[in-house]
PDB file of C-alpha atoms in Angstrom:
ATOM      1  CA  UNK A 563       0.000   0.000   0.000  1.00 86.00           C
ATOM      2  CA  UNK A 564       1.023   3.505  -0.680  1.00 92.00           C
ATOM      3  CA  UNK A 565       2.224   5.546   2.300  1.00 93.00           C
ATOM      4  CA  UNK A 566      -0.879   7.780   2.661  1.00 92.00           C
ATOM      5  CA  UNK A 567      -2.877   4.534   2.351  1.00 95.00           C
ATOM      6  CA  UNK A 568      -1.098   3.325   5.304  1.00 94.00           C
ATOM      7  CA  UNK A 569      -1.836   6.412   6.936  1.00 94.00           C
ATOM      8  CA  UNK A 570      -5.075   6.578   6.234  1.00 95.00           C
ATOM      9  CA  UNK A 571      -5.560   3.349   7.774  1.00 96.00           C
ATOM     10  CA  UNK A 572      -3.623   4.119  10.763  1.00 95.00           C
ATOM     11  CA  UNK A 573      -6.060   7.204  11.717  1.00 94.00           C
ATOM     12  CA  UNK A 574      -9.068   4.961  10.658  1.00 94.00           C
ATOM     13  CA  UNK A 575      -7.524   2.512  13.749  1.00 95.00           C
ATOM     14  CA  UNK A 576      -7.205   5.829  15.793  1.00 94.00           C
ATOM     15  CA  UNK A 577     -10.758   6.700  15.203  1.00 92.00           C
ATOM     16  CA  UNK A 578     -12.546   3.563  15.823  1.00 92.00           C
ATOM     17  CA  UNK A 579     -10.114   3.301  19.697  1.00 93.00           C
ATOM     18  CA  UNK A 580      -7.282   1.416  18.827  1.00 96.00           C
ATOM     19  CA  UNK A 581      -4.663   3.549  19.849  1.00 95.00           C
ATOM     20  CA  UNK A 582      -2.035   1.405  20.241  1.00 96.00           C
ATOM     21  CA  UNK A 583      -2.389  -0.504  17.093  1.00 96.00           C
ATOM     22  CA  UNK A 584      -2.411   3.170  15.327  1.00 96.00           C
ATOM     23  CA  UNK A 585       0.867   4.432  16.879  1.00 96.00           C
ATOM     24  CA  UNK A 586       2.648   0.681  16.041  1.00 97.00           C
ATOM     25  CA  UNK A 587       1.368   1.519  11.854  1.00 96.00           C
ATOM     26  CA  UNK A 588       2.241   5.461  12.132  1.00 96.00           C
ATOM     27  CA  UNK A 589       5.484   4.603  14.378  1.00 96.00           C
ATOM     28  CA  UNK A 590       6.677   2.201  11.742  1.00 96.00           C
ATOM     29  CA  UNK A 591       5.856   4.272   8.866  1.00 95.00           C
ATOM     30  CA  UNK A 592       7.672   7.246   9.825  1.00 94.00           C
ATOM     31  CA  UNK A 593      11.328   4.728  10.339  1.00 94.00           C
ATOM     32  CA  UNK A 594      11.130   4.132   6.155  1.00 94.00           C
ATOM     33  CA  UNK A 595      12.386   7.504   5.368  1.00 91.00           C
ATOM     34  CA  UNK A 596       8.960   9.627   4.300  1.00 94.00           C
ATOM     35  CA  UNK A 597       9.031  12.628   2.338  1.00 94.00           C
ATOM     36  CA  UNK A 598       9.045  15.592   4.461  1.00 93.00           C
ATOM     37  CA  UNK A 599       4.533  16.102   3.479  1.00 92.00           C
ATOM     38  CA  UNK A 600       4.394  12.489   4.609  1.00 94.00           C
ATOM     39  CA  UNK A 601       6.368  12.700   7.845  1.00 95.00           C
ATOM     40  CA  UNK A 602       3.991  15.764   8.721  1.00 95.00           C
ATOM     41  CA  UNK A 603       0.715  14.204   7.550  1.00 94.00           C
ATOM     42  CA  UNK A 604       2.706  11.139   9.897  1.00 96.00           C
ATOM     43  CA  UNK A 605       3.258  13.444  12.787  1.00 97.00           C
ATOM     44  CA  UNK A 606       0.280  15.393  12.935  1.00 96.00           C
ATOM     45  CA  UNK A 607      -1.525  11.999  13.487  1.00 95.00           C
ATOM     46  CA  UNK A 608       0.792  10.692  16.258  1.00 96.00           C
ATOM     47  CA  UNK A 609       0.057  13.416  17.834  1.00 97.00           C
ATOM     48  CA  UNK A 610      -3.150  12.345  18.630  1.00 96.00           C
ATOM     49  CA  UNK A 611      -1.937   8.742  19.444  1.00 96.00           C
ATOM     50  CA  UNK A 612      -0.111  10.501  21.975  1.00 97.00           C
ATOM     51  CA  UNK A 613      -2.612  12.789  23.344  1.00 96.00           C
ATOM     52  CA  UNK A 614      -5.559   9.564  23.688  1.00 95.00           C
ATOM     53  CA  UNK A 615      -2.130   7.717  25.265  1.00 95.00           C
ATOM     54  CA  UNK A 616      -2.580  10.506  27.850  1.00 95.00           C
ATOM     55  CA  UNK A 617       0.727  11.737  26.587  1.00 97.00           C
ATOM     56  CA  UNK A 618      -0.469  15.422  25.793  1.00 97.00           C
ATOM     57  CA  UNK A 619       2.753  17.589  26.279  1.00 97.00           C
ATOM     58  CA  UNK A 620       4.054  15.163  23.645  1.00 97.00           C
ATOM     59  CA  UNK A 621       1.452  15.935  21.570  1.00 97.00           C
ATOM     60  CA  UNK A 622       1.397  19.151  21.958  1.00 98.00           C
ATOM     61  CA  UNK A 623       5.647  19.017  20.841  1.00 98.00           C
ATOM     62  CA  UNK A 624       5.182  17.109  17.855  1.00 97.00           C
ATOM     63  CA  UNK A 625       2.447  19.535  16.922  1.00 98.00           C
ATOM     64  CA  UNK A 626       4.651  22.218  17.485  1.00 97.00           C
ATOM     65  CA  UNK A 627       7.116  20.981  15.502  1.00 96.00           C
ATOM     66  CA  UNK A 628       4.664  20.013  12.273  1.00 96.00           C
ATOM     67  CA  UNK A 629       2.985  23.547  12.433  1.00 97.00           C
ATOM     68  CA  UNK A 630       6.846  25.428  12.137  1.00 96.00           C
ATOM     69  CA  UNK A 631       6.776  23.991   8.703  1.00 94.00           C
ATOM     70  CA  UNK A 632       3.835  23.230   7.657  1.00 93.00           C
ATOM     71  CA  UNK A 633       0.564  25.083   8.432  1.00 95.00           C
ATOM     72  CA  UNK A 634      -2.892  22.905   7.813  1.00 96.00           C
ATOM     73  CA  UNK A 635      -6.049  23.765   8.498  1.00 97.00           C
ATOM     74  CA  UNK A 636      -6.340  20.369  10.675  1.00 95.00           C
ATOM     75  CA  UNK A 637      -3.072  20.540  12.416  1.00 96.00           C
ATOM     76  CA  UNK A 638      -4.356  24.279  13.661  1.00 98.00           C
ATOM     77  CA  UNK A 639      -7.467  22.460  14.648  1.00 97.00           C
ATOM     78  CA  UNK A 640      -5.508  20.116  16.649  1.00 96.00           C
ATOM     79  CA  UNK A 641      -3.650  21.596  18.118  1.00 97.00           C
ATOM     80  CA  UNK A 642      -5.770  24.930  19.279  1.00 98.00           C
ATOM     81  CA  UNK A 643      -7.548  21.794  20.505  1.00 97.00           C
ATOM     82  CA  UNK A 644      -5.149  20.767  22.631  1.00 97.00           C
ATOM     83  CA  UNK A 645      -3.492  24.131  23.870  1.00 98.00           C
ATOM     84  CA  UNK A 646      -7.312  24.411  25.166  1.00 98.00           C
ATOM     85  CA  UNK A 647      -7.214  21.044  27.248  1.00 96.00           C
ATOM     86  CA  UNK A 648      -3.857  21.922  28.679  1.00 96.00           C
ATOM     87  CA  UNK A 649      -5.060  24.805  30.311  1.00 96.00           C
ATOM     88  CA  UNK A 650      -3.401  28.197  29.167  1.00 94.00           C
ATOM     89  CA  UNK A 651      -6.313  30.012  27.663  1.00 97.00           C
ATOM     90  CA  UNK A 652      -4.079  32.954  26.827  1.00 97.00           C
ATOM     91  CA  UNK A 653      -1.810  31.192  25.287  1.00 97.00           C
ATOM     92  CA  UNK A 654      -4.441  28.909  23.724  1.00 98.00           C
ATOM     93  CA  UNK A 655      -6.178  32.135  22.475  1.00 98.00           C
ATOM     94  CA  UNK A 656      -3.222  33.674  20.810  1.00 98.00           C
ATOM     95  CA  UNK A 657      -2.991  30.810  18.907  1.00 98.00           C
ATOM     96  CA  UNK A 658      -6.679  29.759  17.920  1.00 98.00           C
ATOM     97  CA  UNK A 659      -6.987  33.531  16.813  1.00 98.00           C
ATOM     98  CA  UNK A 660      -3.660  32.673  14.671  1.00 98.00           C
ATOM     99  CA  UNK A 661      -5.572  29.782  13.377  1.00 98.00           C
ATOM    100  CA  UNK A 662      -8.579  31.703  12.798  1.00 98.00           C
ATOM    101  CA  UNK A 663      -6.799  34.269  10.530  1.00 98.00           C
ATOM    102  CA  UNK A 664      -5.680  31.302   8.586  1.00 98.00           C
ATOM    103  CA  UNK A 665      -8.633  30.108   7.876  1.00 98.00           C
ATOM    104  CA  UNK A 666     -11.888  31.753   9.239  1.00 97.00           C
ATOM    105  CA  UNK A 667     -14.435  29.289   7.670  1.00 97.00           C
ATOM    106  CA  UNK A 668     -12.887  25.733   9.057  1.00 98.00           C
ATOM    107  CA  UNK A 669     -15.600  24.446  11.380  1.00 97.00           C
ATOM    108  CA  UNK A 670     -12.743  22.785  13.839  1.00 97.00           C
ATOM    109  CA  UNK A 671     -11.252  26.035  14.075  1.00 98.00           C
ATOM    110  CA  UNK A 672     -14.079  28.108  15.014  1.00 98.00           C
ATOM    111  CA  UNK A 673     -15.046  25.592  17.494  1.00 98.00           C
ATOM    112  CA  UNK A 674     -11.753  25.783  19.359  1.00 98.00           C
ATOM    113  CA  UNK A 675     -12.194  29.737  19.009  1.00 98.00           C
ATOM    114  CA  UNK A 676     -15.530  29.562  20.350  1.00 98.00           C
ATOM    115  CA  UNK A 677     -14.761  27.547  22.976  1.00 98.00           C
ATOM    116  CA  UNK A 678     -12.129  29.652  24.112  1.00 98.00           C
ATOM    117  CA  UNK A 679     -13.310  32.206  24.242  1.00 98.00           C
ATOM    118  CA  UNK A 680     -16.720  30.669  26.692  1.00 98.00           C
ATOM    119  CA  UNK A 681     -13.794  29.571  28.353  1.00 98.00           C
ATOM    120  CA  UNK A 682     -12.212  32.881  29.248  1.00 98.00           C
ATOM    121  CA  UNK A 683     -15.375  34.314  30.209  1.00 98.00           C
ATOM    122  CA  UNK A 684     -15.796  36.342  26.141  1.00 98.00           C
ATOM    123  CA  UNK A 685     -19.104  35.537  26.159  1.00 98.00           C
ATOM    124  CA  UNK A 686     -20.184  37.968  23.592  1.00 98.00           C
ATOM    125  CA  UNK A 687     -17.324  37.077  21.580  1.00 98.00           C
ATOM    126  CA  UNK A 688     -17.981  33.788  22.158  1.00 98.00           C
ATOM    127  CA  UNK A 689     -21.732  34.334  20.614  1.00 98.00           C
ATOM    128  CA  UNK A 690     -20.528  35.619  17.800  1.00 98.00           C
ATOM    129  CA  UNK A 691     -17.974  32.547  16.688  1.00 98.00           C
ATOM    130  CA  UNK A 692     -21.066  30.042  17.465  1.00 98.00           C
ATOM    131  CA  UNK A 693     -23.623  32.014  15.130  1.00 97.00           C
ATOM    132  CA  UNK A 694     -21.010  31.498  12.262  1.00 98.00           C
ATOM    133  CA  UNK A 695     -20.028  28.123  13.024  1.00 98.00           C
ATOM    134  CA  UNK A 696     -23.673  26.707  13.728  1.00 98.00           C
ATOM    135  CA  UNK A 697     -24.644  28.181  10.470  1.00 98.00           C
ATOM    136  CA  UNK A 698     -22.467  25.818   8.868  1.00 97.00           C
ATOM    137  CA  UNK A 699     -24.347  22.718  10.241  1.00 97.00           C
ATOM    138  CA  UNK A 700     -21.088  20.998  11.689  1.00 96.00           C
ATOM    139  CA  UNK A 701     -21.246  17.505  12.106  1.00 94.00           C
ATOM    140  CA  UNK A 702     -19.451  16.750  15.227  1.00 95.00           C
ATOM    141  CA  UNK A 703     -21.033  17.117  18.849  1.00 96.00           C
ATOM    142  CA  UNK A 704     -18.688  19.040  20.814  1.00 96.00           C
ATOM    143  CA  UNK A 705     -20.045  22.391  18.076  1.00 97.00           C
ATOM    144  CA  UNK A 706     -23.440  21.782  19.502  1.00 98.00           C
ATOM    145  CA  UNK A 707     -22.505  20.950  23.190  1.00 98.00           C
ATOM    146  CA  UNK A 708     -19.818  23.653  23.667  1.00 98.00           C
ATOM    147  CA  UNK A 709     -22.573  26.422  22.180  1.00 98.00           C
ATOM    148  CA  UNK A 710     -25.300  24.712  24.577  1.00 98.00           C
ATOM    149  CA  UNK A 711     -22.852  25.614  27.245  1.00 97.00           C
ATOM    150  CA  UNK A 712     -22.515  29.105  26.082  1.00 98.00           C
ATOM    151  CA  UNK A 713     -26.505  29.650  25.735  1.00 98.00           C
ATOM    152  CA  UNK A 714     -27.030  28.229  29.304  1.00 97.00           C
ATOM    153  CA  UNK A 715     -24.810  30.832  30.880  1.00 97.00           C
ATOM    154  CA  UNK A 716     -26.651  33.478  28.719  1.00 97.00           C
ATOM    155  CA  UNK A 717     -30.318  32.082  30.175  1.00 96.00           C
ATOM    156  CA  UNK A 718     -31.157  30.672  26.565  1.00 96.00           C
ATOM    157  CA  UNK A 719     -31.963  27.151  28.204  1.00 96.00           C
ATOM    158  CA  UNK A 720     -34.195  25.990  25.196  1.00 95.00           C
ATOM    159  CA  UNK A 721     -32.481  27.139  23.160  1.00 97.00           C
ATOM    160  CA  UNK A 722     -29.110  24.901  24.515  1.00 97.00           C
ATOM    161  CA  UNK A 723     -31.858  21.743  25.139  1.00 97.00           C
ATOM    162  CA  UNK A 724     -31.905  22.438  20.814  1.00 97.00           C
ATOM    163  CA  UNK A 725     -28.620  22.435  20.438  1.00 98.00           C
ATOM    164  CA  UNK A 726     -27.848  19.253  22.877  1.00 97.00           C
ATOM    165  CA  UNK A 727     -30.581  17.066  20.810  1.00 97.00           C
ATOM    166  CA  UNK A 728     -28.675  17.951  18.046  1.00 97.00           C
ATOM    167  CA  UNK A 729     -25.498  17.065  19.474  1.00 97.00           C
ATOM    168  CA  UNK A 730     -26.709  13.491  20.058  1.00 96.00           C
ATOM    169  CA  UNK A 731     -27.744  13.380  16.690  1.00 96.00           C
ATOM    170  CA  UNK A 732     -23.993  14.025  15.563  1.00 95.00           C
ATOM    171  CA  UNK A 733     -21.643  11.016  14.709  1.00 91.00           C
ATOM    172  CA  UNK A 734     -19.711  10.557  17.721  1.00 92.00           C
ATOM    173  CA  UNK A 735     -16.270   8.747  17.254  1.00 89.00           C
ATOM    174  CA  UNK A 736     -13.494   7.679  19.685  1.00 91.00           C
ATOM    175  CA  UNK A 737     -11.531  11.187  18.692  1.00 90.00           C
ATOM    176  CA  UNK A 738     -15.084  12.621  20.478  1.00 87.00           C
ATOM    177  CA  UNK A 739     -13.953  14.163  23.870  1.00 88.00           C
ATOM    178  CA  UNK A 740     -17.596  14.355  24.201  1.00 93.00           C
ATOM    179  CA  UNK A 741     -19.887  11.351  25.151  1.00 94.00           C
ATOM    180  CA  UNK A 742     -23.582  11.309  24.704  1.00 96.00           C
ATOM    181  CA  UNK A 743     -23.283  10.608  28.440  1.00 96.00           C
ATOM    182  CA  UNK A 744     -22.291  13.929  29.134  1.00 95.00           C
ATOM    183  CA  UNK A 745     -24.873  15.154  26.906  1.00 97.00           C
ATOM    184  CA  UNK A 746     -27.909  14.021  28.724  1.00 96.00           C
ATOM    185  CA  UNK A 747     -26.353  14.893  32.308  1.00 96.00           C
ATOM    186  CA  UNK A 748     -26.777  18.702  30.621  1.00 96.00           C
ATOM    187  CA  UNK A 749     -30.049  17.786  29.322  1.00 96.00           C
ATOM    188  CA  UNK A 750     -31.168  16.890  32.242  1.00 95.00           C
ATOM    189  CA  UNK A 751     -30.013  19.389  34.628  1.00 93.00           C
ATOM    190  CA  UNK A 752     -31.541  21.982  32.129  1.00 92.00           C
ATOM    191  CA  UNK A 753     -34.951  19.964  32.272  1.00 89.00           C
ATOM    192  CA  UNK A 754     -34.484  19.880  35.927  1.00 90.00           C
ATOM    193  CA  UNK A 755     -34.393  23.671  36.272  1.00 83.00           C
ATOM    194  CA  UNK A 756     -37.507  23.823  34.165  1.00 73.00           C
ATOM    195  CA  UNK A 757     -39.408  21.509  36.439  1.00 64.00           C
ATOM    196  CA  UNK A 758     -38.339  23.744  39.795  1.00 49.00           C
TER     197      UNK A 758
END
């Protein structure tokens, strides 16, 4: 098989929760000498071996060092992901805004913008981020569930109960930091409130 075949089929393992299997195919792929694209396209998907490993400052690093030479819309999805789970929303912000001057319409993007922004207390900011991305009908749940968030701290509680619905309707995937779990706990504490 062709080396983005192989690849492919490595972040296909990563997707479906086989971690381990993934980094052994992307591990030994990157020891035959790739060109310099495939060692990146290589990298950027260790990266997130590493990070489901519980290895995140690695990913983070190899990030890092993928991004210095070559800037994709998915590795700045990625890794604004990331810088947002390790905790330094400043520094996380810098960057996502980076990322969002790079490419303003990339629905990954604007999520991790979004988000940090909620995050940092921007709520208005915030708003505005979600409006654009939800108009773009992502298909992933953490869109719908990090806006929910957003429009319960604003008082739009039906409005977030919409949003979470629609989030379980979204194709989850072991990538997913968000569980339809997690999902109905909000629903349920919103339908709670509405009971009182």
């Amino acid at each position: 098989a062709s080396t983005r075949t192989i690849i492919s089929y490595g972040y296909v393992l990563l997707k479906t929760g086989h971690p381990d299997e993934a980094g052994q195919v992307l591990e030994d792929l990157l020891k035959k000498n790739p060109s310099k694209d495939d060692e990146y396209y290589i990298k950027s998907n260790l990266a997130l071996v590493y990070w489901k490993k519980g290895r995140l400052d690695d990913a983070i690093a190899t990030l890092q060092e993928v991004i210095a030479e070559s800037k994709t819309s998915t590795i700045y999805g990625s890794l604004g992901y990331l810088l947002i789970i390790r905790g330094d929303l400043d520094k996380a912000l810098e960057f996502n805004l980076e990322a969002y001057e790079y490419n303003n319409t990339n629905s990954i993007i604007l999520d991790n913008l979004g988000q940090n922004y909620f995050l940092k207390g921007m709520y208005d900011e915030s708003l505005e981020v979600y409006k654009k991305l939800i108009a773009q009908n992502p298909t992933f749940p953490e869109a719908y569930y990090n806006y929910a968030l957003l429009l319960i701290v604003l008082g739009q509680k039906e409005k977030a109960a919409e949003m979470l619905e629609k989030a379980l309707r979204s194709k989850f995937s072991y990538l997913s930091d968000i569980t339809p779990e997690n999902i109905n706990e909000k629903l349920n504490e919103i339908r709670a409130t509405e009971e009182v």
